[in-house]
Amino acid sequence: MSLVIGEISYTNILPLYYYLDRELLKSHGCSFTPQVPSELNASMSAGRVDVGGISSFAYAENTSQFTLLPDLSVSAYEKVGSIFLFSKVPIEQLSGKSIALTSSSATSVHLLKVILERFYQHEVQYETMKPSMDRMLDQNDACLLIGDDAILASWRKAEKLYQYDLASLWYKHTGLPMTFAVVAVRNEVIDRSSHLVGLLYRSLIQSKQLSRQKQFQPMIKDILQTYGGRKSFWDEYFQELCYEFSENEQRGLTLYYQLAYELGYLQKPVDAIQIWKAVES
């Protein structure tokens, strides 16, 4: 038996993967596939990937097929630092405007729609585009970028543009954290390869713990060589993110699912979040 393990190709989830014992996992027949969230969501749904970090929205669309691993997520309270709405006008004036949405995400796209429609009562026109701030804003009044695309865009944006952190907007209106990614496993994989999933889970937890113990410093050193930026930015960025999946993170995610369903973005309500408790023993 083997596992195909999906990795979201963004720095925000890197602490869960940075210290994985890849050689041990590969010796058990595991392989890794890095993809942006939208690609990974599709691969999980189609059965090409067995387990990995996926968009929270993708889990809501596949609750009958997926189970979540405990104590693992990419969540944020007062800001996420890598999911931004860039706008030519203040957010209060976006009603009737056009917004370009990144093609790389599902969770953030629907979070923006929930925020604008429920909290601001805006009616907005949307267009999905490949992530490029310049091209997106050439044709639209605002754009949504996520992950490393959003970080790089924020470093070079024009001063006249307004910039909004989606986690901050969510927290402002709900007082709850927002969970952007979860670690999901296909149910049939649990049935056939539970020991391998357990091995991966323990390695993910260890990676999360080591990242924290080392204050993300070895990882940040590598990121600086790849993406640049100021070390102080990356220090603050990772300190702001939450990698737990406690009751509070689950409450925030449940509210997000409820609002997405009420607005018609989910076909079925999410009655319960299924977490694989047995993996902890």
PDB file of C-alpha atoms in Angstrom:
ATOM      1  CA  MET A   1       0.000   0.000   0.000  1.00  0.00           C
ATOM      2  CA  SER A   2       1.102   3.584  -0.606  1.00  0.00           C
ATOM      3  CA  LEU A   3      -0.125   7.161  -0.215  1.00  0.00           C
ATOM      4  CA  VAL A   4      -0.117  10.071  -2.610  1.00  0.00           C
ATOM      5  CA  ILE A   5       0.353  13.098  -0.346  1.00  0.00           C
ATOM      6  CA  GLY A   6      -0.761  16.516  -1.553  1.00  0.00           C
ATOM      7  CA  GLU A   7       1.055  19.715  -0.591  1.00  0.00           C
ATOM      8  CA  ILE A   8      -0.387  23.203  -1.057  1.00  0.00           C
ATOM      9  CA  SER A   9       2.301  25.198  -2.853  1.00  0.00           C
ATOM     10  CA  TYR A  10       2.176  28.206  -0.514  1.00  0.00           C
ATOM     11  CA  THR A  11       4.396  29.266   2.356  1.00  0.00           C
ATOM     12  CA  ASN A  12       1.470  29.563   4.794  1.00  0.00           C
ATOM     13  CA  ILE A  13       1.185  25.771   5.154  1.00  0.00           C
ATOM     14  CA  LEU A  14       4.923  25.094   5.101  1.00  0.00           C
ATOM     15  CA  PRO A  15       5.326  24.582   8.892  1.00  0.00           C
ATOM     16  CA  LEU A  16       3.230  21.410   8.611  1.00  0.00           C
ATOM     17  CA  TYR A  17       5.528  19.974   5.938  1.00  0.00           C
ATOM     18  CA  TYR A  18       8.955  21.486   6.547  1.00  0.00           C
ATOM     19  CA  TYR A  19      10.191  18.826   8.986  1.00  0.00           C
ATOM     20  CA  LEU A  20       8.335  15.846   7.549  1.00  0.00           C
ATOM     21  CA  ASP A  21      10.369  12.638   7.591  1.00  0.00           C
ATOM     22  CA  ARG A  22      10.099  12.309   3.831  1.00  0.00           C
ATOM     23  CA  GLU A  23      12.638   9.523   3.524  1.00  0.00           C
ATOM     24  CA  LEU A  24      10.731   7.376   6.020  1.00  0.00           C
ATOM     25  CA  LEU A  25       7.449   8.075   4.257  1.00  0.00           C
ATOM     26  CA  LYS A  26       8.945   7.366   0.836  1.00  0.00           C
ATOM     27  CA  SER A  27      10.361   4.075   2.146  1.00  0.00           C
ATOM     28  CA  HIS A  28       6.741   3.087   2.832  1.00  0.00           C
ATOM     29  CA  GLY A  29       5.744   3.884  -0.740  1.00  0.00           C
ATOM     30  CA  CYS A  30       4.473   7.427  -0.198  1.00  0.00           C
ATOM     31  CA  SER A  31       4.897  10.128  -2.825  1.00  0.00           C
ATOM     32  CA  PHE A  32       4.369  13.893  -2.766  1.00  0.00           C
ATOM     33  CA  THR A  33       2.611  16.199  -5.211  1.00  0.00           C
ATOM     34  CA  PRO A  34       2.760  19.995  -4.762  1.00  0.00           C
ATOM     35  CA  GLN A  35      -0.164  21.940  -6.263  1.00  0.00           C
ATOM     36  CA  VAL A  36      -2.024  25.212  -5.738  1.00  0.00           C
ATOM     37  CA  PRO A  37      -5.246  24.769  -3.709  1.00  0.00           C
ATOM     38  CA  SER A  38      -7.661  24.612  -6.661  1.00  0.00           C
ATOM     39  CA  GLU A  39      -5.583  21.893  -8.359  1.00  0.00           C
ATOM     40  CA  LEU A  40      -5.157  19.921  -5.155  1.00  0.00           C
ATOM     41  CA  ASN A  41      -8.870  20.141  -4.380  1.00  0.00           C
ATOM     42  CA  ALA A  42      -9.666  18.638  -7.795  1.00  0.00           C
ATOM     43  CA  SER A  43      -7.038  15.917  -7.396  1.00  0.00           C
ATOM     44  CA  MET A  44      -8.423  14.898  -4.006  1.00  0.00           C
ATOM     45  CA  SER A  45     -11.992  14.828  -5.316  1.00  0.00           C
ATOM     46  CA  ALA A  46     -10.927  12.691  -8.286  1.00  0.00           C
ATOM     47  CA  GLY A  47      -8.953  10.268  -6.122  1.00  0.00           C
ATOM     48  CA  ARG A  48      -5.562  11.123  -7.638  1.00  0.00           C
ATOM     49  CA  VAL A  49      -4.366  12.354  -4.225  1.00  0.00           C
ATOM     50  CA  ASP A  50      -5.077  10.366  -1.049  1.00  0.00           C
ATOM     51  CA  VAL A  51      -4.371  12.821   1.748  1.00  0.00           C
ATOM     52  CA  GLY A  52      -3.132  16.369   2.174  1.00  0.00           C
ATOM     53  CA  GLY A  53      -3.827  19.998   2.874  1.00  0.00           C
ATOM     54  CA  ILE A  54      -6.853  21.240   0.946  1.00  0.00           C
ATOM     55  CA  SER A  55      -9.069  24.312   0.926  1.00  0.00           C
ATOM     56  CA  SER A  56     -11.652  24.319   3.692  1.00  0.00           C
ATOM     57  CA  PHE A  57     -14.350  24.893   1.079  1.00  0.00           C
ATOM     58  CA  ALA A  58     -13.291  21.729  -0.760  1.00  0.00           C
ATOM     59  CA  TYR A  59     -13.906  19.717   2.394  1.00  0.00           C
ATOM     60  CA  ALA A  60     -17.431  21.143   2.640  1.00  0.00           C
ATOM     61  CA  GLU A  61     -18.124  19.936  -0.902  1.00  0.00           C
ATOM     62  CA  ASN A  62     -16.866  16.425  -0.087  1.00  0.00           C
ATOM     63  CA  THR A  63     -17.914  15.719   3.497  1.00  0.00           C
ATOM     64  CA  SER A  64     -19.170  12.253   2.577  1.00  0.00           C
ATOM     65  CA  GLN A  65     -15.812  11.327   1.025  1.00  0.00           C
ATOM     66  CA  PHE A  66     -13.263  13.034   3.304  1.00  0.00           C
ATOM     67  CA  THR A  67     -12.318  12.914   6.973  1.00  0.00           C
ATOM     68  CA  LEU A  68     -10.108  15.544   8.599  1.00  0.00           C
ATOM     69  CA  LEU A  69      -6.973  14.875  10.616  1.00  0.00           C
ATOM     70  CA  PRO A  70      -7.087  16.455  14.084  1.00  0.00           C
ATOM     71  CA  ASP A  71      -5.049  19.407  15.351  1.00  0.00           C
ATOM     72  CA  LEU A  72      -3.939  20.513  11.872  1.00  0.00           C
ATOM     73  CA  SER A  73      -5.096  23.542   9.886  1.00  0.00           C
ATOM     74  CA  VAL A  74      -4.068  26.887   8.471  1.00  0.00           C
ATOM     75  CA  SER A  75      -6.178  29.383  10.398  1.00  0.00           C
ATOM     76  CA  ALA A  76      -6.000  33.039  11.375  1.00  0.00           C
ATOM     77  CA  TYR A  77      -7.579  35.291  13.951  1.00  0.00           C
ATOM     78  CA  GLU A  78      -6.989  39.010  13.412  1.00  0.00           C
ATOM     79  CA  LYS A  79      -5.060  38.718  10.147  1.00  0.00           C
ATOM     80  CA  VAL A  80      -3.775  36.067   7.788  1.00  0.00           C
ATOM     81  CA  GLY A  81      -1.239  38.221   5.950  1.00  0.00           C
ATOM     82  CA  SER A  82      -1.543  36.472   2.580  1.00  0.00           C
ATOM     83  CA  ILE A  83      -5.171  36.753   1.440  1.00  0.00           C
ATOM     84  CA  PHE A  84      -5.898  40.258   0.242  1.00  0.00           C
ATOM     85  CA  LEU A  85      -8.576  42.217  -1.543  1.00  0.00           C
ATOM     86  CA  PHE A  86      -6.926  45.031  -3.503  1.00  0.00           C
ATOM     87  CA  SER A  87      -9.383  47.746  -4.481  1.00  0.00           C
ATOM     88  CA  LYS A  88      -9.424  51.073  -6.310  1.00  0.00           C
ATOM     89  CA  VAL A  89     -12.186  52.274  -3.949  1.00  0.00           C
ATOM     90  CA  PRO A  90     -12.947  51.695  -0.251  1.00  0.00           C
ATOM     91  CA  ILE A  91     -14.716  48.426   0.459  1.00  0.00           C
ATOM     92  CA  GLU A  92     -17.853  50.338   1.492  1.00  0.00           C
ATOM     93  CA  GLN A  93     -18.131  51.612  -2.106  1.00  0.00           C
ATOM     94  CA  LEU A  94     -17.784  48.281  -3.941  1.00  0.00           C
ATOM     95  CA  SER A  95     -21.496  47.701  -4.558  1.00  0.00           C
ATOM     96  CA  GLY A  96     -22.104  47.553  -8.316  1.00  0.00           C
ATOM     97  CA  LYS A  97     -18.368  47.243  -9.037  1.00  0.00           C
ATOM     98  CA  SER A  98     -16.449  44.393 -10.659  1.00  0.00           C
ATOM     99  CA  ILE A  99     -13.968  42.173  -8.822  1.00  0.00           C
ATOM    100  CA  ALA A 100     -11.451  39.766 -10.353  1.00  0.00           C
ATOM    101  CA  LEU A 101     -11.149  36.535  -8.377  1.00  0.00           C
ATOM    102  CA  THR A 102      -8.049  34.383  -8.321  1.00  0.00           C
ATOM    103  CA  SER A 103      -8.384  31.010 -10.029  1.00  0.00           C
ATOM    104  CA  SER A 104      -6.140  29.465  -7.353  1.00  0.00           C
ATOM    105  CA  SER A 105      -8.610  29.190  -4.484  1.00  0.00           C
ATOM    106  CA  ALA A 106     -12.098  28.204  -3.421  1.00  0.00           C
ATOM    107  CA  THR A 107     -12.169  29.044   0.280  1.00  0.00           C
ATOM    108  CA  SER A 108     -11.019  32.646  -0.090  1.00  0.00           C
ATOM    109  CA  VAL A 109     -13.225  33.314  -3.116  1.00  0.00           C
ATOM    110  CA  HIS A 110     -16.337  32.261  -1.242  1.00  0.00           C
ATOM    111  CA  LEU A 111     -15.190  33.987   1.939  1.00  0.00           C
ATOM    112  CA  LEU A 112     -14.977  37.258   0.028  1.00  0.00           C
ATOM    113  CA  LYS A 113     -18.461  36.704  -1.392  1.00  0.00           C
ATOM    114  CA  VAL A 114     -19.852  35.961   2.075  1.00  0.00           C
ATOM    115  CA  ILE A 115     -18.201  39.075   3.539  1.00  0.00           C
ATOM    116  CA  LEU A 116     -19.403  41.409   0.794  1.00  0.00           C
ATOM    117  CA  GLU A 117     -22.932  40.033   0.549  1.00  0.00           C
ATOM    118  CA  ARG A 118     -23.700  39.318   4.213  1.00  0.00           C
ATOM    119  CA  PHE A 119     -21.728  41.986   6.057  1.00  0.00           C
ATOM    120  CA  TYR A 120     -21.786  44.844   3.513  1.00  0.00           C
ATOM    121  CA  GLN A 121     -24.947  43.963   1.523  1.00  0.00           C
ATOM    122  CA  HIS A 122     -23.065  44.535  -1.735  1.00  0.00           C
ATOM    123  CA  GLU A 123     -24.067  43.248  -5.152  1.00  0.00           C
ATOM    124  CA  VAL A 124     -20.873  42.761  -7.136  1.00  0.00           C
ATOM    125  CA  GLN A 125     -19.894  41.379 -10.537  1.00  0.00           C
ATOM    126  CA  TYR A 126     -17.168  38.731 -10.445  1.00  0.00           C
ATOM    127  CA  GLU A 127     -14.672  37.479 -13.004  1.00  0.00           C
ATOM    128  CA  THR A 128     -12.283  34.584 -12.395  1.00  0.00           C
ATOM    129  CA  MET A 129      -8.757  35.161 -13.703  1.00  0.00           C
ATOM    130  CA  LYS A 130      -5.265  33.807 -13.360  1.00  0.00           C
ATOM    131  CA  PRO A 131      -3.513  35.565 -10.460  1.00  0.00           C
ATOM    132  CA  SER A 132      -1.869  38.747 -11.747  1.00  0.00           C
ATOM    133  CA  MET A 133      -2.704  42.007  -9.987  1.00  0.00           C
ATOM    134  CA  ASP A 134      -1.880  44.218 -12.975  1.00  0.00           C
ATOM    135  CA  ARG A 135      -4.035  42.295 -15.453  1.00  0.00           C
ATOM    136  CA  MET A 136      -6.841  41.829 -12.957  1.00  0.00           C
ATOM    137  CA  LEU A 137      -7.044  45.526 -12.140  1.00  0.00           C
ATOM    138  CA  ASP A 138      -6.772  46.567 -15.788  1.00  0.00           C
ATOM    139  CA  GLN A 139     -10.285  45.248 -16.303  1.00  0.00           C
ATOM    140  CA  ASN A 140     -11.825  45.409 -12.831  1.00  0.00           C
ATOM    141  CA  ASP A 141     -12.304  47.684  -9.825  1.00  0.00           C
ATOM    142  CA  ALA A 142     -10.769  45.236  -7.358  1.00  0.00           C
ATOM    143  CA  CYS A 143      -9.058  41.865  -7.234  1.00  0.00           C
ATOM    144  CA  LEU A 144      -8.575  38.992  -4.805  1.00  0.00           C
ATOM    145  CA  LEU A 145      -5.172  37.349  -4.494  1.00  0.00           C
ATOM    146  CA  ILE A 146      -4.071  34.613  -2.118  1.00  0.00           C
ATOM    147  CA  GLY A 147      -0.911  32.962  -0.852  1.00  0.00           C
ATOM    148  CA  ASP A 148       2.475  33.991  -2.139  1.00  0.00           C
ATOM    149  CA  ASP A 149       0.860  35.850  -5.059  1.00  0.00           C
ATOM    150  CA  ALA A 150      -0.876  38.096  -2.513  1.00  0.00           C
ATOM    151  CA  ILE A 151       2.278  38.645  -0.472  1.00  0.00           C
ATOM    152  CA  LEU A 152       4.368  39.642  -3.482  1.00  0.00           C
ATOM    153  CA  ALA A 153       1.569  41.905  -4.770  1.00  0.00           C
ATOM    154  CA  SER A 154       1.287  43.664  -1.403  1.00  0.00           C
ATOM    155  CA  TRP A 155       4.995  44.515  -1.509  1.00  0.00           C
ATOM    156  CA  ARG A 156       4.693  46.352  -4.809  1.00  0.00           C
ATOM    157  CA  LYS A 157       1.139  47.675  -4.856  1.00  0.00           C
ATOM    158  CA  ALA A 158       0.481  51.302  -5.725  1.00  0.00           C
ATOM    159  CA  GLU A 159      -0.113  53.503  -2.699  1.00  0.00           C
ATOM    160  CA  LYS A 160      -3.502  54.598  -4.041  1.00  0.00           C
ATOM    161  CA  LEU A 161      -4.875  51.052  -3.812  1.00  0.00           C
ATOM    162  CA  TYR A 162      -6.860  49.965  -0.770  1.00  0.00           C
ATOM    163  CA  GLN A 163      -5.789  46.648   0.736  1.00  0.00           C
ATOM    164  CA  TYR A 164      -7.966  44.438   2.958  1.00  0.00           C
ATOM    165  CA  ASP A 165      -6.963  41.269   4.815  1.00  0.00           C
ATOM    166  CA  LEU A 166      -9.872  38.812   4.555  1.00  0.00           C
ATOM    167  CA  ALA A 167      -9.191  37.212   7.938  1.00  0.00           C
ATOM    168  CA  SER A 168      -9.332  40.665   9.545  1.00  0.00           C
ATOM    169  CA  LEU A 169     -12.671  41.419   7.876  1.00  0.00           C
ATOM    170  CA  TRP A 170     -14.069  38.045   8.991  1.00  0.00           C
ATOM    171  CA  TYR A 171     -12.830  38.502  12.569  1.00  0.00           C
ATOM    172  CA  LYS A 172     -14.175  42.063  12.704  1.00  0.00           C
ATOM    173  CA  HIS A 173     -17.689  40.904  11.887  1.00  0.00           C
ATOM    174  CA  THR A 174     -17.784  37.521  13.676  1.00  0.00           C
ATOM    175  CA  GLY A 175     -15.176  37.573  16.456  1.00  0.00           C
ATOM    176  CA  LEU A 176     -14.107  34.116  15.269  1.00  0.00           C
ATOM    177  CA  PRO A 177     -11.031  32.745  13.504  1.00  0.00           C
ATOM    178  CA  MET A 178     -11.147  31.716   9.876  1.00  0.00           C
ATOM    179  CA  THR A 179      -9.747  28.371   8.789  1.00  0.00           C
ATOM    180  CA  PHE A 180      -8.440  28.494   5.232  1.00  0.00           C
ATOM    181  CA  ALA A 181      -6.992  24.992   4.876  1.00  0.00           C
ATOM    182  CA  VAL A 182      -7.465  21.642   6.561  1.00  0.00           C
ATOM    183  CA  VAL A 183      -5.706  18.292   6.234  1.00  0.00           C
ATOM    184  CA  ALA A 184      -8.105  15.757   4.741  1.00  0.00           C
ATOM    185  CA  VAL A 185      -7.898  12.068   3.922  1.00  0.00           C
ATOM    186  CA  ARG A 186     -10.148  10.117   1.603  1.00  0.00           C
ATOM    187  CA  ASN A 187     -12.322   7.701   3.602  1.00  0.00           C
ATOM    188  CA  GLU A 188     -11.377   4.626   1.552  1.00  0.00           C
ATOM    189  CA  VAL A 189      -7.716   5.398   2.254  1.00  0.00           C
ATOM    190  CA  ILE A 190      -8.372   5.175   5.989  1.00  0.00           C
ATOM    191  CA  ASP A 191      -9.924   1.762   5.415  1.00  0.00           C
ATOM    192  CA  ARG A 192      -7.016   0.401   3.402  1.00  0.00           C
ATOM    193  CA  SER A 193      -3.971   2.256   4.785  1.00  0.00           C
ATOM    194  CA  SER A 194      -4.779   3.528   8.266  1.00  0.00           C
ATOM    195  CA  HIS A 195      -1.245   2.738   9.527  1.00  0.00           C
ATOM    196  CA  LEU A 196       0.314   4.871   6.784  1.00  0.00           C
ATOM    197  CA  VAL A 197      -2.089   7.729   7.458  1.00  0.00           C
ATOM    198  CA  GLY A 198      -1.146   7.488  11.132  1.00  0.00           C
ATOM    199  CA  LEU A 199       2.548   7.596  10.226  1.00  0.00           C
ATOM    200  CA  LEU A 200       1.991  10.701   8.107  1.00  0.00           C
ATOM    201  CA  TYR A 201      -0.139  12.323  10.809  1.00  0.00           C
ATOM    202  CA  ARG A 202       2.517  11.909  13.487  1.00  0.00           C
ATOM    203  CA  SER A 203       5.123  13.378  11.140  1.00  0.00           C
ATOM    204  CA  LEU A 204       2.881  16.376  10.356  1.00  0.00           C
ATOM    205  CA  ILE A 205       2.323  17.021  14.062  1.00  0.00           C
ATOM    206  CA  GLN A 206       6.058  16.737  14.709  1.00  0.00           C
ATOM    207  CA  SER A 207       6.768  19.201  11.898  1.00  0.00           C
ATOM    208  CA  LYS A 208       4.290  21.679  13.341  1.00  0.00           C
ATOM    209  CA  GLN A 209       5.820  21.370  16.798  1.00  0.00           C
ATOM    210  CA  LEU A 210       9.424  21.652  15.579  1.00  0.00           C
ATOM    211  CA  SER A 211       8.558  24.687  13.474  1.00  0.00           C
ATOM    212  CA  ARG A 212       7.204  26.391  16.577  1.00  0.00           C
ATOM    213  CA  GLN A 213      10.064  25.313  18.821  1.00  0.00           C
ATOM    214  CA  LYS A 214      12.571  26.750  16.354  1.00  0.00           C
ATOM    215  CA  GLN A 215      10.392  29.876  15.964  1.00  0.00           C
ATOM    216  CA  PHE A 216      10.214  29.136  12.214  1.00  0.00           C
ATOM    217  CA  GLN A 217      13.787  30.425  11.793  1.00  0.00           C
ATOM    218  CA  PRO A 218      15.390  27.710   9.579  1.00  0.00           C
ATOM    219  CA  MET A 219      12.283  27.758   7.398  1.00  0.00           C
ATOM    220  CA  ILE A 220      12.302  31.573   7.158  1.00  0.00           C
ATOM    221  CA  LYS A 221      15.960  31.477   6.110  1.00  0.00           C
ATOM    222  CA  ASP A 222      15.008  29.263   3.163  1.00  0.00           C
ATOM    223  CA  ILE A 223      11.984  31.417   2.310  1.00  0.00           C
ATOM    224  CA  LEU A 224      14.135  34.559   2.214  1.00  0.00           C
ATOM    225  CA  GLN A 225      16.355  32.937  -0.395  1.00  0.00           C
ATOM    226  CA  THR A 226      13.332  31.991  -2.515  1.00  0.00           C
ATOM    227  CA  TYR A 227      10.990  34.959  -2.126  1.00  0.00           C
ATOM    228  CA  GLY A 228      13.068  37.703  -0.573  1.00  0.00           C
ATOM    229  CA  GLY A 229      11.415  40.341   1.550  1.00  0.00           C
ATOM    230  CA  ARG A 230      12.334  41.415   5.062  1.00  0.00           C
ATOM    231  CA  LYS A 231      13.008  38.860   7.773  1.00  0.00           C
ATOM    232  CA  SER A 232      10.801  40.911  10.120  1.00  0.00           C
ATOM    233  CA  PHE A 233       7.869  40.439   7.728  1.00  0.00           C
ATOM    234  CA  TRP A 234       8.187  36.658   7.727  1.00  0.00           C
ATOM    235  CA  ASP A 235       8.719  36.543  11.516  1.00  0.00           C
ATOM    236  CA  GLU A 236       5.452  38.392  12.082  1.00  0.00           C
ATOM    237  CA  TYR A 237       3.665  36.497   9.326  1.00  0.00           C
ATOM    238  CA  PHE A 238       4.195  33.046  10.843  1.00  0.00           C
ATOM    239  CA  GLN A 239       3.589  34.236  14.400  1.00  0.00           C
ATOM    240  CA  GLU A 240       0.138  35.491  13.325  1.00  0.00           C
ATOM    241  CA  LEU A 241      -0.932  32.198  11.759  1.00  0.00           C
ATOM    242  CA  CYS A 242      -2.601  29.417  13.737  1.00  0.00           C
ATOM    243  CA  TYR A 243      -1.966  25.757  12.915  1.00  0.00           C
ATOM    244  CA  GLU A 244      -4.368  24.245  15.444  1.00  0.00           C
ATOM    245  CA  PHE A 245      -7.851  22.929  14.778  1.00  0.00           C
ATOM    246  CA  SER A 246      -9.433  23.323  18.195  1.00  0.00           C
ATOM    247  CA  GLU A 247     -13.065  23.903  19.086  1.00  0.00           C
ATOM    248  CA  ASN A 248     -12.734  27.626  18.382  1.00  0.00           C
ATOM    249  CA  GLU A 249     -11.330  27.136  14.871  1.00  0.00           C
ATOM    250  CA  GLN A 250     -14.090  24.628  14.215  1.00  0.00           C
ATOM    251  CA  ARG A 251     -16.732  27.138  15.385  1.00  0.00           C
ATOM    252  CA  GLY A 252     -15.451  29.730  12.958  1.00  0.00           C
ATOM    253  CA  LEU A 253     -15.398  27.226  10.117  1.00  0.00           C
ATOM    254  CA  THR A 254     -18.909  25.996  10.915  1.00  0.00           C
ATOM    255  CA  LEU A 255     -20.231  29.569  10.731  1.00  0.00           C
ATOM    256  CA  TYR A 256     -18.471  30.062   7.394  1.00  0.00           C
ATOM    257  CA  TYR A 257     -20.122  26.904   6.044  1.00  0.00           C
ATOM    258  CA  GLN A 258     -23.518  28.015   7.355  1.00  0.00           C
ATOM    259  CA  LEU A 259     -23.302  31.407   5.644  1.00  0.00           C
ATOM    260  CA  ALA A 260     -21.967  29.917   2.412  1.00  0.00           C
ATOM    261  CA  TYR A 261     -24.928  27.521   2.355  1.00  0.00           C
ATOM    262  CA  GLU A 262     -27.460  30.261   3.118  1.00  0.00           C
ATOM    263  CA  LEU A 263     -26.095  32.320   0.221  1.00  0.00           C
ATOM    264  CA  GLY A 264     -26.243  29.363  -2.161  1.00  0.00           C
ATOM    265  CA  TYR A 265     -22.526  28.649  -2.503  1.00  0.00           C
ATOM    266  CA  LEU A 266     -22.819  25.189  -0.950  1.00  0.00           C
ATOM    267  CA  GLN A 267     -25.409  22.766  -2.285  1.00  0.00           C
ATOM    268  CA  LYS A 268     -25.800  21.003   1.067  1.00  0.00           C
ATOM    269  CA  PRO A 269     -25.346  22.204   4.655  1.00  0.00           C
ATOM    270  CA  VAL A 270     -22.387  20.892   6.627  1.00  0.00           C
ATOM    271  CA  ASP A 271     -24.093  19.302   9.622  1.00  0.00           C
ATOM    272  CA  ALA A 272     -20.873  18.158  11.292  1.00  0.00           C
ATOM    273  CA  ILE A 273     -17.118  18.291  10.732  1.00  0.00           C
ATOM    274  CA  GLN A 274     -15.814  14.729  10.686  1.00  0.00           C
ATOM    275  CA  ILE A 275     -12.441  14.343  12.422  1.00  0.00           C
ATOM    276  CA  TRP A 276     -10.572  11.037  12.592  1.00  0.00           C
ATOM    277  CA  LYS A 277     -10.242  10.604  16.344  1.00  0.00           C
ATOM    278  CA  ALA A 278      -8.667   7.138  16.083  1.00  0.00           C
ATOM    279  CA  VAL A 279      -5.469   8.571  14.613  1.00  0.00           C
ATOM    280  CA  GLU A 280      -4.595  10.087  17.983  1.00  0.00           C
ATOM    281  CA  SER A 281      -4.313   6.747  19.747  1.00  0.00           C
TER     282      SER A 281
END
